[in-house]
PDB file of C-alpha atoms in Angstrom:
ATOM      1  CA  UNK A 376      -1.652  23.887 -31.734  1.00 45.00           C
ATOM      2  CA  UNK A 377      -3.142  21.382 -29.081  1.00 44.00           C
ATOM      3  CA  UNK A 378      -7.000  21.547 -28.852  1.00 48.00           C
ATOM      4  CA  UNK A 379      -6.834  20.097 -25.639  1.00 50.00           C
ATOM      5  CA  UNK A 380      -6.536  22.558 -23.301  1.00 46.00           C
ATOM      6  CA  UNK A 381      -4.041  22.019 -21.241  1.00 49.00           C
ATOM      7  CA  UNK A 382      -3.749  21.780 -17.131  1.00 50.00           C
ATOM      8  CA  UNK A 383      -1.860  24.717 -16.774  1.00 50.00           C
ATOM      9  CA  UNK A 384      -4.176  26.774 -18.070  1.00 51.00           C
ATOM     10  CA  UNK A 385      -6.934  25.658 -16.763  1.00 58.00           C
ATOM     11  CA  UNK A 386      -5.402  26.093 -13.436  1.00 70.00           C
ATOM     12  CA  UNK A 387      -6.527  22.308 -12.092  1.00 79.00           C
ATOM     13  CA  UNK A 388      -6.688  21.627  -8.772  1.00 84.00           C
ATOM     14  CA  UNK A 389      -5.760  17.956  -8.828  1.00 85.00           C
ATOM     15  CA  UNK A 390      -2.311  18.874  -7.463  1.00 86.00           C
ATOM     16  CA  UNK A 391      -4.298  20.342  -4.221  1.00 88.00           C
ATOM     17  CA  UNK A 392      -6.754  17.229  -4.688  1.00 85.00           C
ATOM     18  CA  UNK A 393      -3.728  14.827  -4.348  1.00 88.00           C
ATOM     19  CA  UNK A 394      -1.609  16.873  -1.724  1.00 90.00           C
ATOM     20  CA  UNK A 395      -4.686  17.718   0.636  1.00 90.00           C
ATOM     21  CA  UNK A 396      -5.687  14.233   0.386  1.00 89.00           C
ATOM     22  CA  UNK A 397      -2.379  12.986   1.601  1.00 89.00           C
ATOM     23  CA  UNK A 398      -2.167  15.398   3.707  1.00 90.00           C
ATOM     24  CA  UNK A 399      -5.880  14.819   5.284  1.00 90.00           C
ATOM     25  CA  UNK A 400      -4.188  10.797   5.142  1.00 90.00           C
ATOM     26  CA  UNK A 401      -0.946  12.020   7.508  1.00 89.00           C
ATOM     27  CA  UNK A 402      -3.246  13.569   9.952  1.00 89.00           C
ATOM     28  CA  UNK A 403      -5.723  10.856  10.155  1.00 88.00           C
ATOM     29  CA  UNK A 404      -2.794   8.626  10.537  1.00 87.00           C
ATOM     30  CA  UNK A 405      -1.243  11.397  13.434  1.00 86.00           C
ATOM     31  CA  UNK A 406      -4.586  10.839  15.414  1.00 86.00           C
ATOM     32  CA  UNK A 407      -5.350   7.137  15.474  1.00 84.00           C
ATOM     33  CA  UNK A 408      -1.563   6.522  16.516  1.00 82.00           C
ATOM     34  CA  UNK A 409      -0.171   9.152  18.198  1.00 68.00           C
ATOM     35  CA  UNK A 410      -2.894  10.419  20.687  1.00 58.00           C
ATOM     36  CA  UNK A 411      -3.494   7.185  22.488  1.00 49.00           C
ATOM     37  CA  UNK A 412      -5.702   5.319  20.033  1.00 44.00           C
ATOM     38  CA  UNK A 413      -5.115   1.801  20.162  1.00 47.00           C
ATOM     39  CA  UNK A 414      -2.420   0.532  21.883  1.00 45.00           C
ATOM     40  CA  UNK A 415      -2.361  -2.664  20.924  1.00 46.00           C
ATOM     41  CA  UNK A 416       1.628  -3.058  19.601  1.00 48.00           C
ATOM     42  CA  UNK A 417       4.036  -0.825  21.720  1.00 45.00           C
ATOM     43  CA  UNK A 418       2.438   1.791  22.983  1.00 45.00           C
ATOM     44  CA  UNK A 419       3.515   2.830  26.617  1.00 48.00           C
ATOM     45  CA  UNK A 420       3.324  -1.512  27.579  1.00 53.00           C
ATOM     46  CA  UNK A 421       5.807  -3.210  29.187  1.00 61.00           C
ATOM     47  CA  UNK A 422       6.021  -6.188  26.930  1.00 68.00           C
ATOM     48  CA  UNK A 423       8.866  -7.035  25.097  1.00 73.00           C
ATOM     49  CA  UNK A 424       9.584  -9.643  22.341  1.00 75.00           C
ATOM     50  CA  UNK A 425      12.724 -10.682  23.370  1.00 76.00           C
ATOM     51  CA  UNK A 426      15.140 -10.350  26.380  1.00 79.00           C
ATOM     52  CA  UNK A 427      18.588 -11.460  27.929  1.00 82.00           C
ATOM     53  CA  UNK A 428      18.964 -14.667  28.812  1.00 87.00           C
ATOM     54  CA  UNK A 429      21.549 -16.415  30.878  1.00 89.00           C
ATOM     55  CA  UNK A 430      22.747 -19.910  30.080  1.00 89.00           C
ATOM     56  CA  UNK A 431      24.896 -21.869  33.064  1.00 88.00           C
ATOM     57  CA  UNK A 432      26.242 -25.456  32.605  1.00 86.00           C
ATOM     58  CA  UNK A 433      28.304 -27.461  29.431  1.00 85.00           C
ATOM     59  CA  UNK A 434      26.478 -27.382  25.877  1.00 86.00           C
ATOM     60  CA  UNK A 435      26.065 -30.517  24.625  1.00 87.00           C
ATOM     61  CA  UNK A 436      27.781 -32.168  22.175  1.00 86.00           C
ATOM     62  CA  UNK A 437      26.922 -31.224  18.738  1.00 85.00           C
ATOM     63  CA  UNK A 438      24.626 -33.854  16.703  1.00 84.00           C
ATOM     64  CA  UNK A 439      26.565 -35.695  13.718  1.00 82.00           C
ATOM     65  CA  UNK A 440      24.809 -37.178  11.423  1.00 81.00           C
ATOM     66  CA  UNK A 441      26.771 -40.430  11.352  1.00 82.00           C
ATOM     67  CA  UNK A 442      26.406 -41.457  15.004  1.00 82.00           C
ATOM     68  CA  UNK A 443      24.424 -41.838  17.501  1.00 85.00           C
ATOM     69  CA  UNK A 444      23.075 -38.643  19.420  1.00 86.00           C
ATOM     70  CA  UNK A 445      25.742 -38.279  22.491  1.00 85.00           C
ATOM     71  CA  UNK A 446      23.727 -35.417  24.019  1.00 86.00           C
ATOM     72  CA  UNK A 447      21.124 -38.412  24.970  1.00 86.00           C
ATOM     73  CA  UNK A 448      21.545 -39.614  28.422  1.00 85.00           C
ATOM     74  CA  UNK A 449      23.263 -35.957  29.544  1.00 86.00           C
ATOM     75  CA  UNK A 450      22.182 -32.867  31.619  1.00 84.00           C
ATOM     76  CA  UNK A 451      21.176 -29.727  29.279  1.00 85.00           C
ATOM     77  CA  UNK A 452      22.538 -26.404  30.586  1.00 88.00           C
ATOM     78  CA  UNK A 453      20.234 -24.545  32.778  1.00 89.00           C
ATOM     79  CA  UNK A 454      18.836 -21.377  30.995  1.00 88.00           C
ATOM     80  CA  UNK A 455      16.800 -18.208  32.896  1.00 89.00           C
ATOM     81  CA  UNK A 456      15.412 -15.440  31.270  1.00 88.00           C
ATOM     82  CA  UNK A 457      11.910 -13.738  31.557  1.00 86.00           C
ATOM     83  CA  UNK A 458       8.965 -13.808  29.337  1.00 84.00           C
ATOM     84  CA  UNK A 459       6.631 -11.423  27.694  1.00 81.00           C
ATOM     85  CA  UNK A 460       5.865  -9.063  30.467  1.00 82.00           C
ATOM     86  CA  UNK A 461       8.975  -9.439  32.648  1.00 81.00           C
ATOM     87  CA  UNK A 462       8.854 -12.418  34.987  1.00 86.00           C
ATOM     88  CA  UNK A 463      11.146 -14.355  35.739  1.00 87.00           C
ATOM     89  CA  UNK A 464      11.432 -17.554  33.802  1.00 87.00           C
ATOM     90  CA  UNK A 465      13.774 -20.568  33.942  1.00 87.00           C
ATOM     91  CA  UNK A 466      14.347 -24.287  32.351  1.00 87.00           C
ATOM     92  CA  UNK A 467      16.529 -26.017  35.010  1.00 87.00           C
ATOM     93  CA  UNK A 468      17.109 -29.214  36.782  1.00 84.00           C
ATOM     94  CA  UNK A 469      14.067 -28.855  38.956  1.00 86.00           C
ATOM     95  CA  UNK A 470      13.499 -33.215  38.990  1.00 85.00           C
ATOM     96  CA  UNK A 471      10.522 -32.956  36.717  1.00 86.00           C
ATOM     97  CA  UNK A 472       9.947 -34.167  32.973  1.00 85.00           C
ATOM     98  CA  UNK A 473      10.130 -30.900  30.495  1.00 85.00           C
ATOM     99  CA  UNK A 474       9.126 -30.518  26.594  1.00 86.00           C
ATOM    100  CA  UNK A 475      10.608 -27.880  25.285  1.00 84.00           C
ATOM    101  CA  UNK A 476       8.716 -26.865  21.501  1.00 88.00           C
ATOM    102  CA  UNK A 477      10.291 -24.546  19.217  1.00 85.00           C
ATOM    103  CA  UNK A 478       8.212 -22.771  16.853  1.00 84.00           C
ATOM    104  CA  UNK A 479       8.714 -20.698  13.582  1.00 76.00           C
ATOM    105  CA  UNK A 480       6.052 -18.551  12.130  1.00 67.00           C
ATOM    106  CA  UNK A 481       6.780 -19.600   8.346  1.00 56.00           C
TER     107      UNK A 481
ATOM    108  CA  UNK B 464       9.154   9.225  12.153  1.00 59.00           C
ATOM    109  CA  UNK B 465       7.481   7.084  14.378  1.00 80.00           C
ATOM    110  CA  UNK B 466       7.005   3.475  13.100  1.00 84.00           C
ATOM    111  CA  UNK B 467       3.909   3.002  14.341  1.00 85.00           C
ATOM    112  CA  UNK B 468       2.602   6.373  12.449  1.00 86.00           C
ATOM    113  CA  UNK B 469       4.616   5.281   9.772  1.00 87.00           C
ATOM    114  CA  UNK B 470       2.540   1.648   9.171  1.00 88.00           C
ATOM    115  CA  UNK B 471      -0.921   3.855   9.594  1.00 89.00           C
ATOM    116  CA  UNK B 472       0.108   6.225   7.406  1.00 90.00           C
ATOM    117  CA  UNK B 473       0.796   4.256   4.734  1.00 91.00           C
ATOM    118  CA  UNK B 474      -1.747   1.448   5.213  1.00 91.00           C
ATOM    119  CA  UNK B 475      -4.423   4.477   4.843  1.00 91.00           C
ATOM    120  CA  UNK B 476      -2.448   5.538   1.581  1.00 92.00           C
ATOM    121  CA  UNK B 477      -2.786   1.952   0.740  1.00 92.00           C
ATOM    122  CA  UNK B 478      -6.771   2.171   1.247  1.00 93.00           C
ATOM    123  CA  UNK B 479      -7.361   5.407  -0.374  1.00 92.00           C
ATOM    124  CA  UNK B 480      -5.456   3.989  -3.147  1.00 93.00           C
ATOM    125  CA  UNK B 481      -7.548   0.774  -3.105  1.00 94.00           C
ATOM    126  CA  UNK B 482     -10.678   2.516  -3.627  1.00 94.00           C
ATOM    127  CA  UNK B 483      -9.412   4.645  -6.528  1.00 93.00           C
ATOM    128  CA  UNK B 484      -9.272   1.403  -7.924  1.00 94.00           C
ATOM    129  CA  UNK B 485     -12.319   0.052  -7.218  1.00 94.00           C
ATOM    130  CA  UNK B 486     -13.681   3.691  -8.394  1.00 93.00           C
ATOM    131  CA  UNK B 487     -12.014   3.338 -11.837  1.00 92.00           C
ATOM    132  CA  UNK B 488     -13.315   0.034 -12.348  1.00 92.00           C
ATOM    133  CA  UNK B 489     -16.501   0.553 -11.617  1.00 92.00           C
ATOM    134  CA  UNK B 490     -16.237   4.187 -13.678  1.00 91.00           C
ATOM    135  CA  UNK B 491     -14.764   2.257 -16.511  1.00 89.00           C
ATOM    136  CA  UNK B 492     -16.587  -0.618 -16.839  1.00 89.00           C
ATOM    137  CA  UNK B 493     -19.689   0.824 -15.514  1.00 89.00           C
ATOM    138  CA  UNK B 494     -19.506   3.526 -18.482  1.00 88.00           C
ATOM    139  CA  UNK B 495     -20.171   0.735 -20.680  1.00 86.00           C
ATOM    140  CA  UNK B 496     -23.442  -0.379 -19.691  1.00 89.00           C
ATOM    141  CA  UNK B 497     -24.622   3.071 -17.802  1.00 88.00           C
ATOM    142  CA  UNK B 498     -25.352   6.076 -19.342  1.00 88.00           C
ATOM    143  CA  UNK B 499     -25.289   7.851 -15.631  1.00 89.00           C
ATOM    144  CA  UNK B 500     -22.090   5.966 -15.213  1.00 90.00           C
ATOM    145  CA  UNK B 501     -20.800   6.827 -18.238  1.00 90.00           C
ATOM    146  CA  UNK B 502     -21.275  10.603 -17.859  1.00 90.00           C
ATOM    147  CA  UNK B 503     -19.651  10.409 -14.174  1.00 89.00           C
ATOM    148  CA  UNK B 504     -16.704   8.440 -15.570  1.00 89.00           C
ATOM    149  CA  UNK B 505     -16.566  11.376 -18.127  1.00 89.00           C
ATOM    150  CA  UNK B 506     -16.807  14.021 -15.624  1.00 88.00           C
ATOM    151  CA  UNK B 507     -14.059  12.162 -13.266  1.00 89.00           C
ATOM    152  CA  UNK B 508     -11.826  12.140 -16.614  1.00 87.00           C
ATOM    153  CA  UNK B 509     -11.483  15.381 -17.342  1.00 84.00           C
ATOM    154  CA  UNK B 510     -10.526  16.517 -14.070  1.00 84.00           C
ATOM    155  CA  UNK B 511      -7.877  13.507 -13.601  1.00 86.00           C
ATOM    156  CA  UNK B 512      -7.667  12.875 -17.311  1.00 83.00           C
ATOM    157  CA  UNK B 513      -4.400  14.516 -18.074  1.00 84.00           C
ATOM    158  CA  UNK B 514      -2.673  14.097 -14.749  1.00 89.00           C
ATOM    159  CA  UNK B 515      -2.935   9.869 -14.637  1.00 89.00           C
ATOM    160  CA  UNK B 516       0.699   9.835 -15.653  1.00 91.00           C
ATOM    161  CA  UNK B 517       1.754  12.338 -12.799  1.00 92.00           C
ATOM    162  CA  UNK B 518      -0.652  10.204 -10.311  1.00 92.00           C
ATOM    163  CA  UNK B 519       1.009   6.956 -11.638  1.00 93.00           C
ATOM    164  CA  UNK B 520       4.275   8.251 -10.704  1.00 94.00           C
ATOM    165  CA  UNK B 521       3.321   9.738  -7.179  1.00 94.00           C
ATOM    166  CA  UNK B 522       2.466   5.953  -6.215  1.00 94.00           C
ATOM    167  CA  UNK B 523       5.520   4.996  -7.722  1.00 95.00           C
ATOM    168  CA  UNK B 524       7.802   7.435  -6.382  1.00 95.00           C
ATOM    169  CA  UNK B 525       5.755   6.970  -2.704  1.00 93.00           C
ATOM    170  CA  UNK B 526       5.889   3.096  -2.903  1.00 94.00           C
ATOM    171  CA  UNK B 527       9.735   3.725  -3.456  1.00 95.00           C
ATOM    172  CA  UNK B 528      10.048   6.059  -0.521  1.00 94.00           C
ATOM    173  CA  UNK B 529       8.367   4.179   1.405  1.00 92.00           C
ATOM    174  CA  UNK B 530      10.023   0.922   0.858  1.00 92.00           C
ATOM    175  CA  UNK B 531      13.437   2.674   1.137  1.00 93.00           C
ATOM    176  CA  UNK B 532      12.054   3.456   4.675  1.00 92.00           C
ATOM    177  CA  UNK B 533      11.426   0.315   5.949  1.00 90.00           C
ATOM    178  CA  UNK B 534      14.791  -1.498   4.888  1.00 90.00           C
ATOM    179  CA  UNK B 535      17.179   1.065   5.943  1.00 91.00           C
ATOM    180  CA  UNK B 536      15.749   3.092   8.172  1.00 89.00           C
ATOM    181  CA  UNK B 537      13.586   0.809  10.278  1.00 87.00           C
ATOM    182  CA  UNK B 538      16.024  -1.438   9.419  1.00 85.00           C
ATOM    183  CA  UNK B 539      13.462  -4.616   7.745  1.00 87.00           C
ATOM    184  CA  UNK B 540      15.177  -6.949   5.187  1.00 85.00           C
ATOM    185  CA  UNK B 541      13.237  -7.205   2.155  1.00 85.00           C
ATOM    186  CA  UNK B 542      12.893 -10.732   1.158  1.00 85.00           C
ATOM    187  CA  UNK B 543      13.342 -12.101  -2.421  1.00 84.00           C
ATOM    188  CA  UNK B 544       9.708 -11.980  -3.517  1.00 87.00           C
ATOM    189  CA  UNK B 545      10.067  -8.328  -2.290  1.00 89.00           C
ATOM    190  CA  UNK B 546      13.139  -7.696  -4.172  1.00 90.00           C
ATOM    191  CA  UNK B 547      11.362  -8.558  -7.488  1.00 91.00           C
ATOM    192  CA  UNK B 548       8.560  -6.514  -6.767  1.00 93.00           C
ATOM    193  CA  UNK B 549      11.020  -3.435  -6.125  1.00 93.00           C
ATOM    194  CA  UNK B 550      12.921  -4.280  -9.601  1.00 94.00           C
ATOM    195  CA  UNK B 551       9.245  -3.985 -10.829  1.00 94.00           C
ATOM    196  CA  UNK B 552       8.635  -0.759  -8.993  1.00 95.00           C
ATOM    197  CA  UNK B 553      11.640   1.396  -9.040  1.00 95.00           C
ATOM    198  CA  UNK B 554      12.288   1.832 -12.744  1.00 95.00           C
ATOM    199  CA  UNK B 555       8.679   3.455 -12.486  1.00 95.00           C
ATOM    200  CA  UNK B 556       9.360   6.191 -10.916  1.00 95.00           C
ATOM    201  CA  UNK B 557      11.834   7.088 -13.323  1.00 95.00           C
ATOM    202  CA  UNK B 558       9.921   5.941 -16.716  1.00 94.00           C
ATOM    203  CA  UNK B 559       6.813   7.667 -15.076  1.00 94.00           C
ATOM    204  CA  UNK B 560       8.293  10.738 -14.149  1.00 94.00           C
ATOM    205  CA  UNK B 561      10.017  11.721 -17.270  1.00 94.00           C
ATOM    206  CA  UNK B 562       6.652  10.613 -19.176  1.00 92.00           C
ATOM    207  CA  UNK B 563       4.666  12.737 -17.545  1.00 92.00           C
ATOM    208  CA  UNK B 564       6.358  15.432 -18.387  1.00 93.00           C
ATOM    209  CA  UNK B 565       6.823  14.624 -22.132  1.00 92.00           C
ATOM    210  CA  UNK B 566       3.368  14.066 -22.055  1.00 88.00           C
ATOM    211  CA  UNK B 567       4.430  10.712 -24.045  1.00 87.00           C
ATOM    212  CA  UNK B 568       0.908   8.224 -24.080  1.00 85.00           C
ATOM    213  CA  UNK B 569       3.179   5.521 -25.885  1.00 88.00           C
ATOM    214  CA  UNK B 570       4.848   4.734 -22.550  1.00 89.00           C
ATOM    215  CA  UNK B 571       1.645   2.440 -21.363  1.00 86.00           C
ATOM    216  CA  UNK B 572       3.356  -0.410 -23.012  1.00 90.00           C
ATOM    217  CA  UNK B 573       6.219  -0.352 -21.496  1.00 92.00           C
ATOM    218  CA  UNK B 574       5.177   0.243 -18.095  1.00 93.00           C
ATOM    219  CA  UNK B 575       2.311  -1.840 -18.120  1.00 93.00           C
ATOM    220  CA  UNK B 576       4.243  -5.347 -17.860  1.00 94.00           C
ATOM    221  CA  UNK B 577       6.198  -4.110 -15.312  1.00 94.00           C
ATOM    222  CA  UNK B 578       3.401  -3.143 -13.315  1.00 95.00           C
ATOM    223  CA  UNK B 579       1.460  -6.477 -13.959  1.00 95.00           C
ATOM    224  CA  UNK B 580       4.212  -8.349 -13.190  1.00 95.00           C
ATOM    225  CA  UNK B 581       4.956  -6.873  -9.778  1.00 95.00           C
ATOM    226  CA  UNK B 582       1.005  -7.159  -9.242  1.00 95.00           C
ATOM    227  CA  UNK B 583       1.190 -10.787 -10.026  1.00 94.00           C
ATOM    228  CA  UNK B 584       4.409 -11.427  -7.614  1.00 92.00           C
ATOM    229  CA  UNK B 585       2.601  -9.059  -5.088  1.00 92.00           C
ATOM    230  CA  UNK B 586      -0.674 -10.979  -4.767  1.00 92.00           C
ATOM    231  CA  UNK B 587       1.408 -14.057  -4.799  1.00 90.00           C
ATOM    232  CA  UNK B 588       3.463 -13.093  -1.659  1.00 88.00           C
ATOM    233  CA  UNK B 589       0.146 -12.136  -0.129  1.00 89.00           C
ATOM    234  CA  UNK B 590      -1.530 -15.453  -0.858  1.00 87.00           C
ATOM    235  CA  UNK B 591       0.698 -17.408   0.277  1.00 84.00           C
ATOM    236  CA  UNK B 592       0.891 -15.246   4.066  1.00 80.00           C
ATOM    237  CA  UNK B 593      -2.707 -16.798   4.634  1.00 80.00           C
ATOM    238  CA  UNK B 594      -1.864 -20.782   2.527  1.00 78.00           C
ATOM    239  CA  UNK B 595       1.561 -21.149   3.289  1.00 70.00           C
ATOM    240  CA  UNK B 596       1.317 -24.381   0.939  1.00 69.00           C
ATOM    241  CA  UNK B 597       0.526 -22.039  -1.677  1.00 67.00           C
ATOM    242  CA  UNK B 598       4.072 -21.266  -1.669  1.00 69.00           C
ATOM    243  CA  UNK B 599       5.750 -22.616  -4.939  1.00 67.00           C
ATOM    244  CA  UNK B 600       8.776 -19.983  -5.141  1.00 65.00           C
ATOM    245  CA  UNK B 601      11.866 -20.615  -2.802  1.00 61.00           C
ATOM    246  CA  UNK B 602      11.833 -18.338  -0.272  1.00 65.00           C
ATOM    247  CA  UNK B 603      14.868 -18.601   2.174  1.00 60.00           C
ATOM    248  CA  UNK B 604      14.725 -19.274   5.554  1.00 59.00           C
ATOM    249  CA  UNK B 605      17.269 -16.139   6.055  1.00 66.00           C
ATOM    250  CA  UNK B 606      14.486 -13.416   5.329  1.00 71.00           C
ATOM    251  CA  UNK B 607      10.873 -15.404   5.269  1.00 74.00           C
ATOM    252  CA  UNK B 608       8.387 -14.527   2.443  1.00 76.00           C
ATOM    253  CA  UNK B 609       5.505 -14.609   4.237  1.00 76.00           C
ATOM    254  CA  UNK B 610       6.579 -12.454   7.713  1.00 77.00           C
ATOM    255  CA  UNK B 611       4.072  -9.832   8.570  1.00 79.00           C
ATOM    256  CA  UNK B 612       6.366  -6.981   9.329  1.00 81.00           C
ATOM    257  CA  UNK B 613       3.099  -4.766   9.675  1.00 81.00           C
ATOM    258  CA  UNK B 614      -0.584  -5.861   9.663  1.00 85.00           C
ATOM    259  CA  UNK B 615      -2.897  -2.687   9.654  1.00 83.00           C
ATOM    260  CA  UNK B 616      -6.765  -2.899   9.948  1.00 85.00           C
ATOM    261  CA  UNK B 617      -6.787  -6.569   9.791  1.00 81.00           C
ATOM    262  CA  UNK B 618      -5.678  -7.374   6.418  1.00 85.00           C
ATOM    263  CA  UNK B 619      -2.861  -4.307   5.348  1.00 87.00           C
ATOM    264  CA  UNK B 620       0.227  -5.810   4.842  1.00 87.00           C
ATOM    265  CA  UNK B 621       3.147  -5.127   2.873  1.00 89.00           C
ATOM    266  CA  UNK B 622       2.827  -7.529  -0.392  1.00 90.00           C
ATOM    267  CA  UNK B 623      -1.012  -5.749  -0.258  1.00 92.00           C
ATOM    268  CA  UNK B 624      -0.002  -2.607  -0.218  1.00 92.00           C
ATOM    269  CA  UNK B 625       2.641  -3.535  -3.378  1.00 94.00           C
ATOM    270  CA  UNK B 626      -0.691  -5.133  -5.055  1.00 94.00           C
ATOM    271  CA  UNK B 627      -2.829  -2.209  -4.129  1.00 95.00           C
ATOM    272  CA  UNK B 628      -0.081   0.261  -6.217  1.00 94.00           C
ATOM    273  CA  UNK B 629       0.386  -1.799  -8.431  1.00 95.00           C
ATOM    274  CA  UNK B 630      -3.070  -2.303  -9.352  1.00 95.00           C
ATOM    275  CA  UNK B 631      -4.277   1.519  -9.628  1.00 94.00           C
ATOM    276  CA  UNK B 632      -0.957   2.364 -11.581  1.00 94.00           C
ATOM    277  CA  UNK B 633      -2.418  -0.364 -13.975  1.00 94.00           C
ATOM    278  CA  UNK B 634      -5.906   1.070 -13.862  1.00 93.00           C
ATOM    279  CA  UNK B 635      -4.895   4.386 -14.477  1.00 92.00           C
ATOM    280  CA  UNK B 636      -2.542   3.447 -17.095  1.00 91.00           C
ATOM    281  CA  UNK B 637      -5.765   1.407 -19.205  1.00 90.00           C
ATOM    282  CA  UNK B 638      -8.603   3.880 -17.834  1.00 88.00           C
ATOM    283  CA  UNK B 639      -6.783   7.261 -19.638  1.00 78.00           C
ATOM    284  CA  UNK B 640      -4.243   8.448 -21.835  1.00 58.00           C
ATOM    285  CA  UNK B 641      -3.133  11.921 -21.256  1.00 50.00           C
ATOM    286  CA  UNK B 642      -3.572  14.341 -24.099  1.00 48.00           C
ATOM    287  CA  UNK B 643      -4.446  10.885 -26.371  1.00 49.00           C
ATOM    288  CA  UNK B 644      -6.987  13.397 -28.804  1.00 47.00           C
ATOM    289  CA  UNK B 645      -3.907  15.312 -29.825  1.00 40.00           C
ATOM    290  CA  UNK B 646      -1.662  12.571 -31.227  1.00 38.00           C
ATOM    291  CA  UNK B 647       0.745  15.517 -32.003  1.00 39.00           C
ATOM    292  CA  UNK B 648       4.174  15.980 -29.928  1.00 41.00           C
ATOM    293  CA  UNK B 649       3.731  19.689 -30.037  1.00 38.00           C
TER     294      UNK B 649
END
């Protein structure tokens, strides 16, 4: 009834179009990643986004919003960890000034 | 799988897809003005002509996958903009599918405003990653908006890739109509 003839008979190739394409896509994808393209995020380095961290001394008391800030005036606990690529890294009592900046990415 | 594979494999999917976009744009714009255009876009047509709906729900049914992939496998949290773009995406693979094989043209309008609306929310999230006072919408703090989870090639992110499908299921959907000379349902 159609005039339109239809894919079937025609025997199209888009399926093997779409499927060799993706296919072609996968492999592309296999090489740039997988056989030492760029390293850039993970691959085989030693840096690490995040780590253990050990925290000695009392916590300070929390911050109410209806007083004055008792943590003023009193030590902080002494924290050690390492950073990106392993060393060692601590925020202690050492007799000198610190800033310590806390950022978000959003 | 390998995430790493994972985020090249689809950010190339994401290309390829973005320039059969720009190719049916220029194809179906360009027929209008161009005769050699025109007889390309013609040419292009019938070979894709009556498999757009099939296409449309490949991306769909990929974009799904895909998604699915990176929240519970890889284990990302989708944030809210990325919720609403999945409420925009999912129901296509279903509407999509079983049109395609009905061979029903009349489904166009009632994918298409899913599909621009999930472009619109997509572009949005993707905006506002680069102008962060762009951002309007609440976004909580619990699972940021604008977090680049992956960043392929410079500028392949998630919300692009959701724009990218979104925007060659729409092209598609307005370039062709499968079997649209018929008119008959068998």
């Amino acid at each position: 009834m159609t005039s339109r003839k239809k894919p079937s008979k025609k025997q199209s190739k888009v399926p093997f179009f779409v499927g060799g394409g993706i296919l072609v896509l996968l492999v592309v994808a296999l090489l740039t990643t997988g056989l030492g393209g760029d390293n850039g995020d993970n691959g085989g380095s030693t840096a690490q986004e995040y780590a253990d961290v050990s925290v000695s001394g009392a916590s300070l008391p929390d911050y109410a919003q209806d007083s004055a800030d008792l943590a003023i005036g009193l030590p902080m606990p002494e924290v050690t960890g390492q950073d990106f690529d392993g060393t060692p890294v601590s925020i202690t009592n050492d007799g000198r000034p610190k800033i310590i900046v806390l950022l978000a990415h959003w | 799988m390998d995430v790493a594979l994972a985020d090249r494999f689809f950010a190339l999917m994401a290309l390829a897809a973005l320039a059969g976009t720009i190719g049916i744009i220029v194809l179906g714009f360009g027929s209008r003005v161009s005769p050699a255009l025109a007889r390309w876009n013609d040419q292009v047509k019938d070979i894709f002509g009556d498999w757009t709906h099939w296409i449309v729900f490949l991306i769909a049914l990929v974009s799904m996958l895909g998604s699915l992939y990176y929240s519970e496998i890889v284990g990302y949290a989708p944030c809210s903009l990325c919720w609403y773009q999945r409420i925009a995406m999912y129901p296509l693979v279903m509407i999509m599918g079983i049109a395609a094989a009905r061979r029903d043209t009349r489904i166009r309008v009632y994918a298409l405003p899913l599909m621009v609306i999930g472009s619109i929310l997509a572009i949005y999230q993707y905006i506002i990653s680069y102008i962060p006072n762009a951002e309007i919408l609440g976004c909580s703090l619990d699972v940021s908006c604008t977090e680049r989870y992956i960043w392929e090639f410079g500028f392949v992110d998630f919300p692009l890739m959701s724009f990218i499908g979104f925007s060659l299921m729409i092209a598609l959907m307005l370039w062709t109509s499968p079997g649209q000379p018929t008119g008959s349902e068998e």
